[in-house]
């Protein structure tokens, strides 16, 4: 069996940027949540994506949760979100006892379908917030989605957990809505071993989020609380890793693009294979290279054949409206997301792969 190839694994800088920041944290004994790396990471991150303020948190999920609270989502409120996503997009809606309504994808972006969104607004005019996701680094159709949400006066939260470094018409995803959410989980394009970021141009709200994320301690000598708190802050060590990783983000995006183009060149001619849609207005980070199949080869066959050779791959996200836990929720749309799930495969997209690794993968797929 050949050497293991991962779907997407942590990739530290060749220069050791991350370790230098960690060492600094050790030598100053700043092994705690908060600290200089956290403050600097927030500033550097905000400037990288082009937004005024950022709050570093311990997960992307926590960032979605606090974004919902910042919008004022509470018990019984309706929140629209795409059905084709990771459950972490939706779970925080339930944490707040709010009600998710799932929106179908469109073929052009794989993300929230503007037509289905408009239909959802007709059915639920009193919706409180809309969460838009940029799956696999492909940006959603933001002009149309923002126009619809602005017309209805509803706040947009962008779940850009998978799309750090992706551009929509030249602008970073995660900076269109009132709030943008990023993740630094181990499999994301850059990682802090686990972490998240909430960004916004609203200074007061970001300050509030930092307050909530550190147990909502009022300024007093004793422990005084007038609001519910959370322990969601990023640690100074994680932030050090993040500062180092941010320096190689552009390199990682370039490599991910090269991986995608390699697959396209090698597999593009196979009958019944389609690549994820890259639109003219979209400059993705190519977090994962995804394909759909309408041929005699089934996604499961590809995944099994790769697994036998010690190579990781995975299906496209299973739609939330098909998940047992969310079966009670309403769903607006047709069958686009279901078909993407049934026909899709995420190919190995690890930035440490060599051309030889990718040749190995393509040979297996071509041999089916
Ligand atoms: C990874 C991911 C998240 C959650 O991020 P964590 O840092 O793992 O909590 C949220 N949404 C999407 C679409 C993701 O892929």
mmCIF file of C-alpha atoms and ligand atoms in Angstrom:
data_model
loop_
_atom_site.group_PDB
_atom_site.id
_atom_site.type_symbol
_atom_site.label_atom_id
_atom_site.label_comp_id
_atom_site.label_asym_id
_atom_site.label_seq_id
_atom_site.Cartn_x
_atom_site.Cartn_y
_atom_site.Cartn_z
ATOM 1 C CA UNK A 1 0.000 0.000 0.000
ATOM 2 C CA UNK A 2 1.272 3.469 -0.892
ATOM 3 C CA UNK A 3 1.862 6.257 1.558
ATOM 4 C CA UNK A 4 -1.234 7.877 3.031
ATOM 5 C CA UNK A 5 -2.694 10.832 1.172
ATOM 6 C CA UNK A 6 -4.984 13.105 3.174
ATOM 7 C CA UNK A 7 -8.056 15.000 2.086
ATOM 8 C CA UNK A 8 -6.715 18.186 3.693
ATOM 9 C CA UNK A 9 -4.295 18.226 6.603
ATOM 10 C CA UNK A 10 -2.437 20.929 8.566
ATOM 11 C CA UNK A 11 0.459 22.452 6.646
ATOM 12 C CA UNK A 12 2.802 24.646 8.658
ATOM 13 C CA UNK A 13 5.106 27.145 6.953
ATOM 14 C CA UNK A 14 8.526 26.001 5.737
ATOM 15 C CA UNK A 15 10.024 29.020 7.484
ATOM 16 C CA UNK A 16 8.748 28.036 10.936
ATOM 17 C CA UNK A 17 6.759 31.259 11.419
ATOM 18 C CA UNK A 18 4.237 29.492 13.656
ATOM 19 C CA UNK A 19 6.886 28.018 15.957
ATOM 20 C CA UNK A 20 8.555 31.412 16.395
ATOM 21 C CA UNK A 21 5.291 32.885 17.714
ATOM 22 C CA UNK A 22 4.716 29.866 19.956
ATOM 23 C CA UNK A 23 8.242 30.143 21.377
ATOM 24 C CA UNK A 24 7.660 33.788 22.109
ATOM 25 C CA UNK A 25 4.486 32.874 23.982
ATOM 26 C CA UNK A 26 6.428 30.275 25.996
ATOM 27 C CA UNK A 27 9.319 32.555 26.811
ATOM 28 C CA UNK A 28 6.927 35.190 28.130
ATOM 29 C CA UNK A 29 4.782 32.465 29.792
ATOM 30 C CA UNK A 30 1.722 33.753 27.940
ATOM 31 C CA UNK A 31 0.062 30.328 27.789
ATOM 32 C CA UNK A 32 -3.491 31.535 28.226
ATOM 33 C CA UNK A 33 -6.537 32.721 26.425
ATOM 34 C CA UNK A 34 -5.985 36.345 25.426
ATOM 35 C CA UNK A 35 -2.508 37.781 25.055
ATOM 36 C CA UNK A 36 -0.466 39.681 22.483
ATOM 37 C CA UNK A 37 -0.728 37.034 19.726
ATOM 38 C CA UNK A 38 -4.526 37.167 19.976
ATOM 39 C CA UNK A 39 -4.620 40.947 19.570
ATOM 40 C CA UNK A 40 -2.122 40.906 16.722
ATOM 41 C CA UNK A 41 -3.813 37.990 14.967
ATOM 42 C CA UNK A 42 -7.109 39.892 15.040
ATOM 43 C CA UNK A 43 -5.502 42.991 13.531
ATOM 44 C CA UNK A 44 -3.545 41.101 10.887
ATOM 45 C CA UNK A 45 -6.559 39.005 9.962
ATOM 46 C CA UNK A 46 -8.901 41.992 9.686
ATOM 47 C CA UNK A 47 -6.447 43.768 7.453
ATOM 48 C CA UNK A 48 -5.914 40.657 5.307
ATOM 49 C CA UNK A 49 -9.615 40.210 4.516
ATOM 50 C CA UNK A 50 -10.371 43.929 4.414
ATOM 51 C CA UNK A 51 -12.717 44.460 7.320
ATOM 52 C CA UNK A 52 -12.347 46.782 10.315
ATOM 53 C CA UNK A 53 -12.702 44.494 13.326
ATOM 54 C CA UNK A 54 -12.198 40.856 14.222
ATOM 55 C CA UNK A 55 -12.717 38.732 17.334
ATOM 56 C CA UNK A 56 -10.603 35.583 17.664
ATOM 57 C CA UNK A 57 -12.576 32.655 19.105
ATOM 58 C CA UNK A 58 -11.901 29.006 19.852
ATOM 59 C CA UNK A 59 -13.993 27.611 16.969
ATOM 60 C CA UNK A 60 -15.831 28.713 13.861
ATOM 61 C CA UNK A 61 -18.978 27.287 15.416
ATOM 62 C CA UNK A 62 -18.586 29.682 18.359
ATOM 63 C CA UNK A 63 -18.224 32.537 15.860
ATOM 64 C CA UNK A 64 -21.529 31.597 14.206
ATOM 65 C CA UNK A 65 -23.167 31.317 17.615
ATOM 66 C CA UNK A 66 -22.038 34.773 18.726
ATOM 67 C CA UNK A 67 -22.897 36.291 15.332
ATOM 68 C CA UNK A 68 -26.470 35.067 15.831
ATOM 69 C CA UNK A 69 -26.522 36.635 19.296
ATOM 70 C CA UNK A 70 -25.088 39.868 17.901
ATOM 71 C CA UNK A 71 -27.946 39.993 15.388
ATOM 72 C CA UNK A 72 -30.351 39.387 18.278
ATOM 73 C CA UNK A 73 -31.603 35.956 17.227
ATOM 74 C CA UNK A 74 -33.532 34.326 20.058
ATOM 75 C CA UNK A 75 -36.158 31.767 20.887
ATOM 76 C CA UNK A 76 -38.679 31.145 18.113
ATOM 77 C CA UNK A 77 -36.923 33.351 15.534
ATOM 78 C CA UNK A 78 -36.612 32.074 11.996
ATOM 79 C CA UNK A 79 -33.177 31.888 10.373
ATOM 80 C CA UNK A 80 -32.639 30.968 6.711
ATOM 81 C CA UNK A 81 -29.578 28.914 5.878
ATOM 82 C CA UNK A 82 -28.468 26.661 3.052
ATOM 83 C CA UNK A 83 -29.384 23.011 3.298
ATOM 84 C CA UNK A 84 -26.121 21.958 1.639
ATOM 85 C CA UNK A 85 -23.574 22.652 4.367
ATOM 86 C CA UNK A 86 -21.809 21.233 7.402
ATOM 87 C CA UNK A 87 -24.013 20.913 10.488
ATOM 88 C CA UNK A 88 -21.877 23.525 12.286
ATOM 89 C CA UNK A 89 -23.665 26.197 10.225
ATOM 90 C CA UNK A 90 -27.013 25.163 11.676
ATOM 91 C CA UNK A 91 -26.360 23.903 15.204
ATOM 92 C CA UNK A 92 -25.911 27.394 16.731
ATOM 93 C CA UNK A 93 -29.425 28.299 15.510
ATOM 94 C CA UNK A 94 -30.671 25.474 17.723
ATOM 95 C CA UNK A 95 -28.437 26.606 20.637
ATOM 96 C CA UNK A 96 -30.517 29.796 20.634
ATOM 97 C CA UNK A 97 -33.823 27.887 20.314
ATOM 98 C CA UNK A 98 -34.390 29.569 16.970
ATOM 99 C CA UNK A 99 -35.847 27.795 13.921
ATOM 100 C CA UNK A 100 -33.790 27.004 10.830
ATOM 101 C CA UNK A 101 -35.453 27.063 7.415
ATOM 102 C CA UNK A 102 -33.325 25.329 4.808
ATOM 103 C CA UNK A 103 -32.765 26.786 1.353
ATOM 104 C CA UNK A 104 -31.733 24.751 -1.697
ATOM 105 C CA UNK A 105 -28.550 25.272 -3.738
ATOM 106 C CA UNK A 106 -28.338 26.372 -7.346
ATOM 107 C CA UNK A 107 -26.330 24.571 -10.008
ATOM 108 C CA UNK A 108 -24.294 27.664 -10.865
ATOM 109 C CA UNK A 109 -22.688 28.103 -7.435
ATOM 110 C CA UNK A 110 -23.659 25.033 -5.365
ATOM 111 C CA UNK A 111 -24.539 27.632 -2.721
ATOM 112 C CA UNK A 112 -27.792 29.298 -1.638
ATOM 113 C CA UNK A 113 -30.145 29.686 -4.584
ATOM 114 C CA UNK A 114 -31.385 33.311 -4.820
ATOM 115 C CA UNK A 115 -34.721 32.198 -6.306
ATOM 116 C CA UNK A 116 -35.368 29.780 -3.454
ATOM 117 C CA UNK A 117 -34.300 32.506 -1.002
ATOM 118 C CA UNK A 118 -36.848 34.916 -2.485
ATOM 119 C CA UNK A 119 -39.492 32.202 -2.207
ATOM 120 C CA UNK A 120 -38.552 31.685 1.453
ATOM 121 C CA UNK A 121 -39.019 35.424 2.122
ATOM 122 C CA UNK A 122 -42.546 35.193 0.674
ATOM 123 C CA UNK A 123 -43.360 32.367 3.051
ATOM 124 C CA UNK A 124 -41.564 33.788 6.117
ATOM 125 C CA UNK A 125 -41.515 37.592 5.847
ATOM 126 C CA UNK A 126 -40.621 37.903 9.547
ATOM 127 C CA UNK A 127 -37.274 36.058 9.239
ATOM 128 C CA UNK A 128 -34.606 37.353 11.645
ATOM 129 C CA UNK A 129 -31.322 36.499 9.895
ATOM 130 C CA UNK A 130 -29.894 34.790 6.826
ATOM 131 C CA UNK A 131 -26.750 32.653 6.972
ATOM 132 C CA UNK A 132 -24.987 32.322 3.625
ATOM 133 C CA UNK A 133 -22.246 29.699 3.155
ATOM 134 C CA UNK A 134 -19.391 29.657 0.625
ATOM 135 C CA UNK A 135 -18.879 25.908 0.243
ATOM 136 C CA UNK A 136 -15.518 24.442 -0.714
ATOM 137 C CA UNK A 137 -14.267 27.992 -1.351
ATOM 138 C CA UNK A 138 -16.842 28.735 -4.061
ATOM 139 C CA UNK A 139 -18.540 32.015 -3.338
ATOM 140 C CA UNK A 140 -22.300 32.317 -3.261
ATOM 141 C CA UNK A 141 -24.040 34.717 -5.668
ATOM 142 C CA UNK A 142 -23.534 37.630 -3.280
ATOM 143 C CA UNK A 143 -24.879 40.520 -5.392
ATOM 144 C CA UNK A 144 -28.243 38.853 -5.800
ATOM 145 C CA UNK A 145 -28.389 37.491 -2.250
ATOM 146 C CA UNK A 146 -27.401 40.817 -0.663
ATOM 147 C CA UNK A 147 -29.930 42.679 -2.841
ATOM 148 C CA UNK A 148 -32.736 40.386 -1.681
ATOM 149 C CA UNK A 149 -31.722 40.563 2.000
ATOM 150 C CA UNK A 150 -31.244 44.345 1.914
ATOM 151 C CA UNK A 151 -34.634 44.820 0.270
ATOM 152 C CA UNK A 152 -36.166 42.867 3.158
ATOM 153 C CA UNK A 153 -33.930 44.591 5.733
ATOM 154 C CA UNK A 154 -32.582 41.337 7.144
ATOM 155 C CA UNK A 155 -29.052 40.832 8.502
ATOM 156 C CA UNK A 156 -26.687 38.506 6.645
ATOM 157 C CA UNK A 157 -24.119 36.306 8.375
ATOM 158 C CA UNK A 158 -21.565 34.791 6.018
ATOM 159 C CA UNK A 159 -20.215 31.402 6.969
ATOM 160 C CA UNK A 160 -16.855 31.687 5.202
ATOM 161 C CA UNK A 161 -15.354 28.813 7.225
ATOM 162 C CA UNK A 162 -14.302 27.060 4.019
ATOM 163 C CA UNK A 163 -13.557 30.107 1.885
ATOM 164 C CA UNK A 164 -10.796 32.134 3.522
ATOM 165 C CA UNK A 165 -8.893 33.708 0.612
ATOM 166 C CA UNK A 166 -11.752 33.348 -1.897
ATOM 167 C CA UNK A 167 -12.763 36.457 -3.786
ATOM 168 C CA UNK A 168 -16.166 37.431 -5.143
ATOM 169 C CA UNK A 169 -15.699 40.122 -7.799
ATOM 170 C CA UNK A 170 -12.345 40.989 -6.252
ATOM 171 C CA UNK A 171 -13.585 41.220 -2.671
ATOM 172 C CA UNK A 172 -12.944 38.682 0.092
ATOM 173 C CA UNK A 173 -15.846 36.421 0.998
ATOM 174 C CA UNK A 174 -16.986 36.961 4.580
ATOM 175 C CA UNK A 175 -16.969 40.771 4.178
ATOM 176 C CA UNK A 176 -20.331 41.316 2.467
ATOM 177 C CA UNK A 177 -22.723 40.574 5.296
ATOM 178 C CA UNK A 178 -22.957 42.306 8.654
ATOM 179 C CA UNK A 179 -20.879 39.465 10.073
ATOM 180 C CA UNK A 180 -18.371 37.058 8.569
ATOM 181 C CA UNK A 181 -17.242 33.800 10.128
ATOM 182 C CA UNK A 182 -13.990 31.911 9.511
ATOM 183 C CA UNK A 183 -12.655 28.608 10.836
ATOM 184 C CA UNK A 184 -9.115 27.445 11.553
ATOM 185 C CA UNK A 185 -10.001 23.827 12.214
ATOM 186 C CA UNK A 186 -7.316 21.293 11.303
ATOM 187 C CA UNK A 187 -8.673 20.549 7.830
ATOM 188 C CA UNK A 188 -9.263 24.149 6.733
ATOM 189 C CA UNK A 189 -7.001 26.075 4.348
ATOM 190 C CA UNK A 190 -5.059 27.469 7.304
ATOM 191 C CA UNK A 191 -5.319 26.152 10.834
ATOM 192 C CA UNK A 192 -4.615 27.110 14.426
ATOM 193 C CA UNK A 193 -5.263 23.460 15.432
ATOM 194 C CA UNK A 194 -8.758 24.689 16.223
ATOM 195 C CA UNK A 195 -10.121 28.202 16.160
ATOM 196 C CA UNK A 196 -12.436 30.717 14.567
ATOM 197 C CA UNK A 197 -12.799 34.386 13.741
ATOM 198 C CA UNK A 198 -15.789 36.679 13.672
ATOM 199 C CA UNK A 199 -15.350 39.813 11.566
ATOM 200 C CA UNK A 200 -17.482 42.922 11.163
ATOM 201 C CA UNK A 201 -17.246 46.651 10.547
ATOM 202 C CA UNK A 202 -19.397 47.170 13.634
ATOM 203 C CA UNK A 203 -16.969 48.075 16.434
ATOM 204 C CA UNK A 204 -19.477 47.904 19.305
ATOM 205 C CA UNK A 205 -20.696 44.471 18.281
ATOM 206 C CA UNK A 206 -17.184 43.047 18.006
ATOM 207 C CA UNK A 207 -16.366 44.445 21.447
ATOM 208 C CA UNK A 208 -19.547 42.850 22.721
ATOM 209 C CA UNK A 209 -18.565 39.511 21.177
ATOM 210 C CA UNK A 210 -15.171 39.650 22.934
ATOM 211 C CA UNK A 211 -17.022 40.378 26.182
ATOM 212 C CA UNK A 212 -19.460 37.474 25.766
ATOM 213 C CA UNK A 213 -16.625 35.116 24.761
ATOM 214 C CA UNK A 214 -14.781 35.742 28.047
ATOM 215 C CA UNK A 215 -17.721 34.939 30.366
ATOM 216 C CA UNK A 216 -19.307 38.410 30.214
ATOM 217 C CA UNK A 217 -17.336 39.862 33.107
ATOM 218 C CA UNK A 218 -18.459 43.370 33.932
ATOM 219 C CA UNK A 219 -15.722 45.796 34.900
ATOM 220 C CA UNK A 220 -15.624 45.430 38.662
ATOM 221 C CA UNK A 221 -13.095 44.226 41.212
ATOM 222 C CA UNK A 222 -15.156 41.144 41.997
ATOM 223 C CA UNK A 223 -16.770 38.757 39.528
ATOM 224 C CA UNK A 224 -19.839 40.625 38.371
ATOM 225 C CA UNK A 225 -22.118 39.431 35.558
ATOM 226 C CA UNK A 226 -25.143 41.128 34.102
ATOM 227 C CA UNK A 227 -25.262 38.967 30.972
ATOM 228 C CA UNK A 228 -24.898 35.312 30.019
ATOM 229 C CA UNK A 229 -21.286 34.464 29.237
ATOM 230 C CA UNK A 230 -19.364 31.941 27.149
ATOM 231 C CA UNK A 231 -15.831 30.566 27.257
ATOM 232 C CA UNK A 232 -15.152 30.995 23.555
ATOM 233 C CA UNK A 233 -11.923 33.008 23.366
ATOM 234 C CA UNK A 234 -8.907 31.888 21.354
ATOM 235 C CA UNK A 235 -5.716 31.022 23.237
ATOM 236 C CA UNK A 236 -2.480 32.955 22.829
ATOM 237 C CA UNK A 237 -0.759 29.781 21.571
ATOM 238 C CA UNK A 238 -3.384 29.106 18.882
ATOM 239 C CA UNK A 239 -3.263 32.732 17.806
ATOM 240 C CA UNK A 240 0.511 32.411 17.395
ATOM 241 C CA UNK A 241 -0.017 29.504 15.010
ATOM 242 C CA UNK A 242 -2.625 31.584 13.201
ATOM 243 C CA UNK A 243 -0.269 34.550 12.750
ATOM 244 C CA UNK A 244 2.293 32.266 11.149
ATOM 245 C CA UNK A 245 -0.294 30.552 8.960
ATOM 246 C CA UNK A 246 -1.700 33.836 7.729
ATOM 247 C CA UNK A 247 1.676 34.564 6.144
ATOM 248 C CA UNK A 248 1.346 31.489 3.918
ATOM 249 C CA UNK A 249 -2.355 31.789 3.067
ATOM 250 C CA UNK A 250 -1.683 33.109 -0.455
ATOM 251 C CA UNK A 251 0.764 30.266 -1.064
ATOM 252 C CA UNK A 252 -1.813 27.729 0.083
ATOM 253 C CA UNK A 253 -4.484 29.209 -2.192
ATOM 254 C CA UNK A 254 -2.079 29.062 -5.141
ATOM 255 C CA UNK A 255 -1.280 25.416 -4.408
ATOM 256 C CA UNK A 256 -4.967 24.478 -3.988
ATOM 257 C CA UNK A 257 -5.651 26.054 -7.378
ATOM 258 C CA UNK A 258 -2.813 24.063 -8.913
ATOM 259 C CA UNK A 259 -4.282 20.870 -7.435
ATOM 260 C CA UNK A 260 -7.689 21.654 -8.942
ATOM 261 C CA UNK A 261 -6.183 22.403 -12.355
ATOM 262 C CA UNK A 262 -4.171 19.183 -12.262
ATOM 263 C CA UNK A 263 -7.345 17.144 -11.711
ATOM 264 C CA UNK A 264 -9.148 19.072 -14.426
ATOM 265 C CA UNK A 265 -6.374 18.378 -16.902
ATOM 266 C CA UNK A 266 -6.091 14.702 -16.003
ATOM 267 C CA UNK A 267 -9.741 13.794 -15.433
ATOM 268 C CA UNK A 268 -11.654 16.429 -17.385
ATOM 269 C CA UNK A 269 -12.015 14.198 -20.436
ATOM 270 C CA UNK A 270 -13.561 11.249 -18.599
ATOM 271 C CA UNK A 271 -17.184 10.731 -19.669
ATOM 272 C CA UNK A 272 -19.793 11.913 -17.177
ATOM 273 C CA UNK A 273 -17.443 13.848 -14.892
ATOM 274 C CA UNK A 274 -18.058 17.502 -14.011
ATOM 275 C CA UNK A 275 -15.980 19.811 -11.875
ATOM 276 C CA UNK A 276 -17.375 22.182 -9.282
ATOM 277 C CA UNK A 277 -18.557 25.425 -10.892
ATOM 278 C CA UNK A 278 -15.976 28.200 -11.020
ATOM 279 C CA UNK A 279 -17.779 31.322 -12.219
ATOM 280 C CA UNK A 280 -16.186 34.327 -13.892
ATOM 281 C CA UNK A 281 -16.899 36.506 -10.856
ATOM 282 C CA UNK A 282 -15.536 33.899 -8.510
ATOM 283 C CA UNK A 283 -11.893 33.466 -7.540
ATOM 284 C CA UNK A 284 -12.069 30.485 -5.193
ATOM 285 C CA UNK A 285 -9.512 29.307 -2.681
ATOM 286 C CA UNK A 286 -10.158 25.765 -4.025
ATOM 287 C CA UNK A 287 -10.241 24.424 -0.463
ATOM 288 C CA UNK A 288 -11.431 21.045 -1.774
ATOM 289 C CA UNK A 289 -11.476 19.920 -5.404
ATOM 290 C CA UNK A 290 -14.948 18.492 -5.943
ATOM 291 C CA UNK A 291 -16.514 16.626 -8.832
ATOM 292 C CA UNK A 292 -19.928 15.272 -9.690
ATOM 293 C CA UNK A 293 -20.543 12.147 -11.730
ATOM 294 C CA UNK A 294 -23.328 11.157 -14.049
ATOM 295 C CA UNK A 295 -21.659 8.125 -15.472
ATOM 296 C CA UNK A 296 -21.596 4.450 -14.718
ATOM 297 C CA UNK A 297 -18.905 5.119 -12.117
ATOM 298 C CA UNK A 298 -20.527 5.939 -8.802
ATOM 299 C CA UNK A 299 -19.045 8.246 -6.137
ATOM 300 C CA UNK A 300 -18.875 5.356 -3.701
ATOM 301 C CA UNK A 301 -16.738 3.323 -6.119
ATOM 302 C CA UNK A 302 -14.218 6.145 -6.363
ATOM 303 C CA UNK A 303 -14.116 6.632 -2.608
ATOM 304 C CA UNK A 304 -13.736 2.891 -1.968
ATOM 305 C CA UNK A 305 -11.026 2.473 -4.615
ATOM 306 C CA UNK A 306 -9.053 5.391 -3.164
ATOM 307 C CA UNK A 307 -9.478 4.137 0.398
ATOM 308 C CA UNK A 308 -8.057 0.767 -0.606
ATOM 309 C CA UNK A 309 -4.918 2.601 -1.667
ATOM 310 C CA UNK A 310 -4.708 4.553 1.596
ATOM 311 C CA UNK A 311 -6.111 7.754 0.080
ATOM 312 C CA UNK A 312 -8.754 9.903 1.751
ATOM 313 C CA UNK A 313 -11.754 11.389 -0.048
ATOM 314 C CA UNK A 314 -15.281 12.151 1.060
ATOM 315 C CA UNK A 315 -18.815 12.748 -0.159
ATOM 316 C CA UNK A 316 -20.292 16.197 -0.691
ATOM 317 C CA UNK A 317 -22.133 17.403 2.442
ATOM 318 C CA UNK A 318 -25.410 15.608 3.042
ATOM 319 C CA UNK A 319 -28.207 18.211 2.969
ATOM 320 C CA UNK A 320 -29.518 19.294 6.368
ATOM 321 C CA UNK A 321 -33.164 18.703 5.390
ATOM 322 C CA UNK A 322 -32.241 15.035 4.914
ATOM 323 C CA UNK A 323 -30.664 14.754 8.378
ATOM 324 C CA UNK A 324 -32.770 12.925 10.975
ATOM 325 C CA UNK A 325 -32.083 15.595 13.615
ATOM 326 C CA UNK A 326 -33.421 18.375 11.403
ATOM 327 C CA UNK A 327 -36.277 16.456 9.764
ATOM 328 C CA UNK A 328 -38.874 18.724 11.430
ATOM 329 C CA UNK A 329 -37.512 21.847 9.708
ATOM 330 C CA UNK A 330 -39.019 23.435 6.615
ATOM 331 C CA UNK A 331 -37.162 23.243 3.317
ATOM 332 C CA UNK A 332 -37.523 25.545 0.322
ATOM 333 C CA UNK A 333 -36.342 24.376 -3.075
ATOM 334 C CA UNK A 334 -36.187 21.442 -5.425
ATOM 335 C CA UNK A 335 -33.646 18.631 -5.569
ATOM 336 C CA UNK A 336 -30.392 20.381 -6.539
ATOM 337 C CA UNK A 337 -28.651 19.842 -3.182
ATOM 338 C CA UNK A 338 -29.843 16.220 -3.017
ATOM 339 C CA UNK A 339 -28.402 15.524 -6.446
ATOM 340 C CA UNK A 340 -25.093 17.169 -5.565
ATOM 341 C CA UNK A 341 -24.875 14.968 -2.484
ATOM 342 C CA UNK A 342 -25.716 11.797 -4.400
ATOM 343 C CA UNK A 343 -23.349 12.432 -7.293
ATOM 344 C CA UNK A 344 -20.465 14.290 -5.665
ATOM 345 C CA UNK A 345 -16.989 13.456 -4.414
ATOM 346 C CA UNK A 346 -14.396 15.667 -2.704
ATOM 347 C CA UNK A 347 -11.009 14.583 -4.049
ATOM 348 C CA UNK A 348 -7.844 14.715 -1.943
ATOM 349 C CA UNK A 349 -6.780 18.365 -1.810
ATOM 350 C CA UNK A 350 -3.924 18.320 0.650
ATOM 351 C CA UNK A 351 -1.421 21.097 -0.085
ATOM 352 C CA UNK A 352 1.482 18.787 0.822
ATOM 353 C CA UNK A 353 0.658 16.512 -2.141
ATOM 354 C CA UNK A 354 3.185 16.199 -4.953
ATOM 355 C CA UNK A 355 2.429 15.769 -8.657
ATOM 356 C CA UNK A 356 3.340 12.105 -8.217
ATOM 357 C CA UNK A 357 0.690 11.780 -5.491
ATOM 358 C CA UNK A 358 -1.906 13.324 -7.752
ATOM 359 C CA UNK A 359 -0.882 11.073 -10.640
ATOM 360 C CA UNK A 360 -1.421 8.100 -8.327
ATOM 361 C CA UNK A 361 -4.923 9.329 -7.508
ATOM 362 C CA UNK A 362 -5.856 10.026 -11.121
ATOM 363 C CA UNK A 363 -4.575 6.639 -12.257
ATOM 364 C CA UNK A 364 -6.880 4.897 -9.790
ATOM 365 C CA UNK A 365 -9.905 6.909 -10.947
ATOM 366 C CA UNK A 366 -9.113 6.421 -14.644
ATOM 367 C CA UNK A 367 -8.749 2.683 -14.034
ATOM 368 C CA UNK A 368 -12.345 2.303 -12.814
HETATM 369 C C1 LIG B 1 -15.599 23.867 9.445
HETATM 370 C C2 LIG B 1 -16.911 24.539 9.241
HETATM 371 C C3 LIG B 1 -17.562 25.204 10.280
HETATM 372 C C4 LIG B 1 -17.165 25.115 11.730
HETATM 373 O O1 LIG B 1 -15.922 25.500 12.064
HETATM 374 P P1 LIG B 1 -15.236 24.884 13.385
HETATM 375 O O2 LIG B 1 -14.041 25.752 13.537
HETATM 376 O O3 LIG B 1 -14.900 23.462 13.076
HETATM 377 O O4 LIG B 1 -16.191 25.024 14.510
HETATM 378 C C5 LIG B 1 -18.727 25.893 9.995
HETATM 379 N N1 LIG B 1 -19.242 25.900 8.776
HETATM 380 C C6 LIG B 1 -18.671 25.259 7.742
HETATM 381 C C7 LIG B 1 -19.308 25.323 6.405
HETATM 382 C C8 LIG B 1 -17.496 24.529 7.944
HETATM 383 O O5 LIG B 1 -16.952 23.843 6.938
#
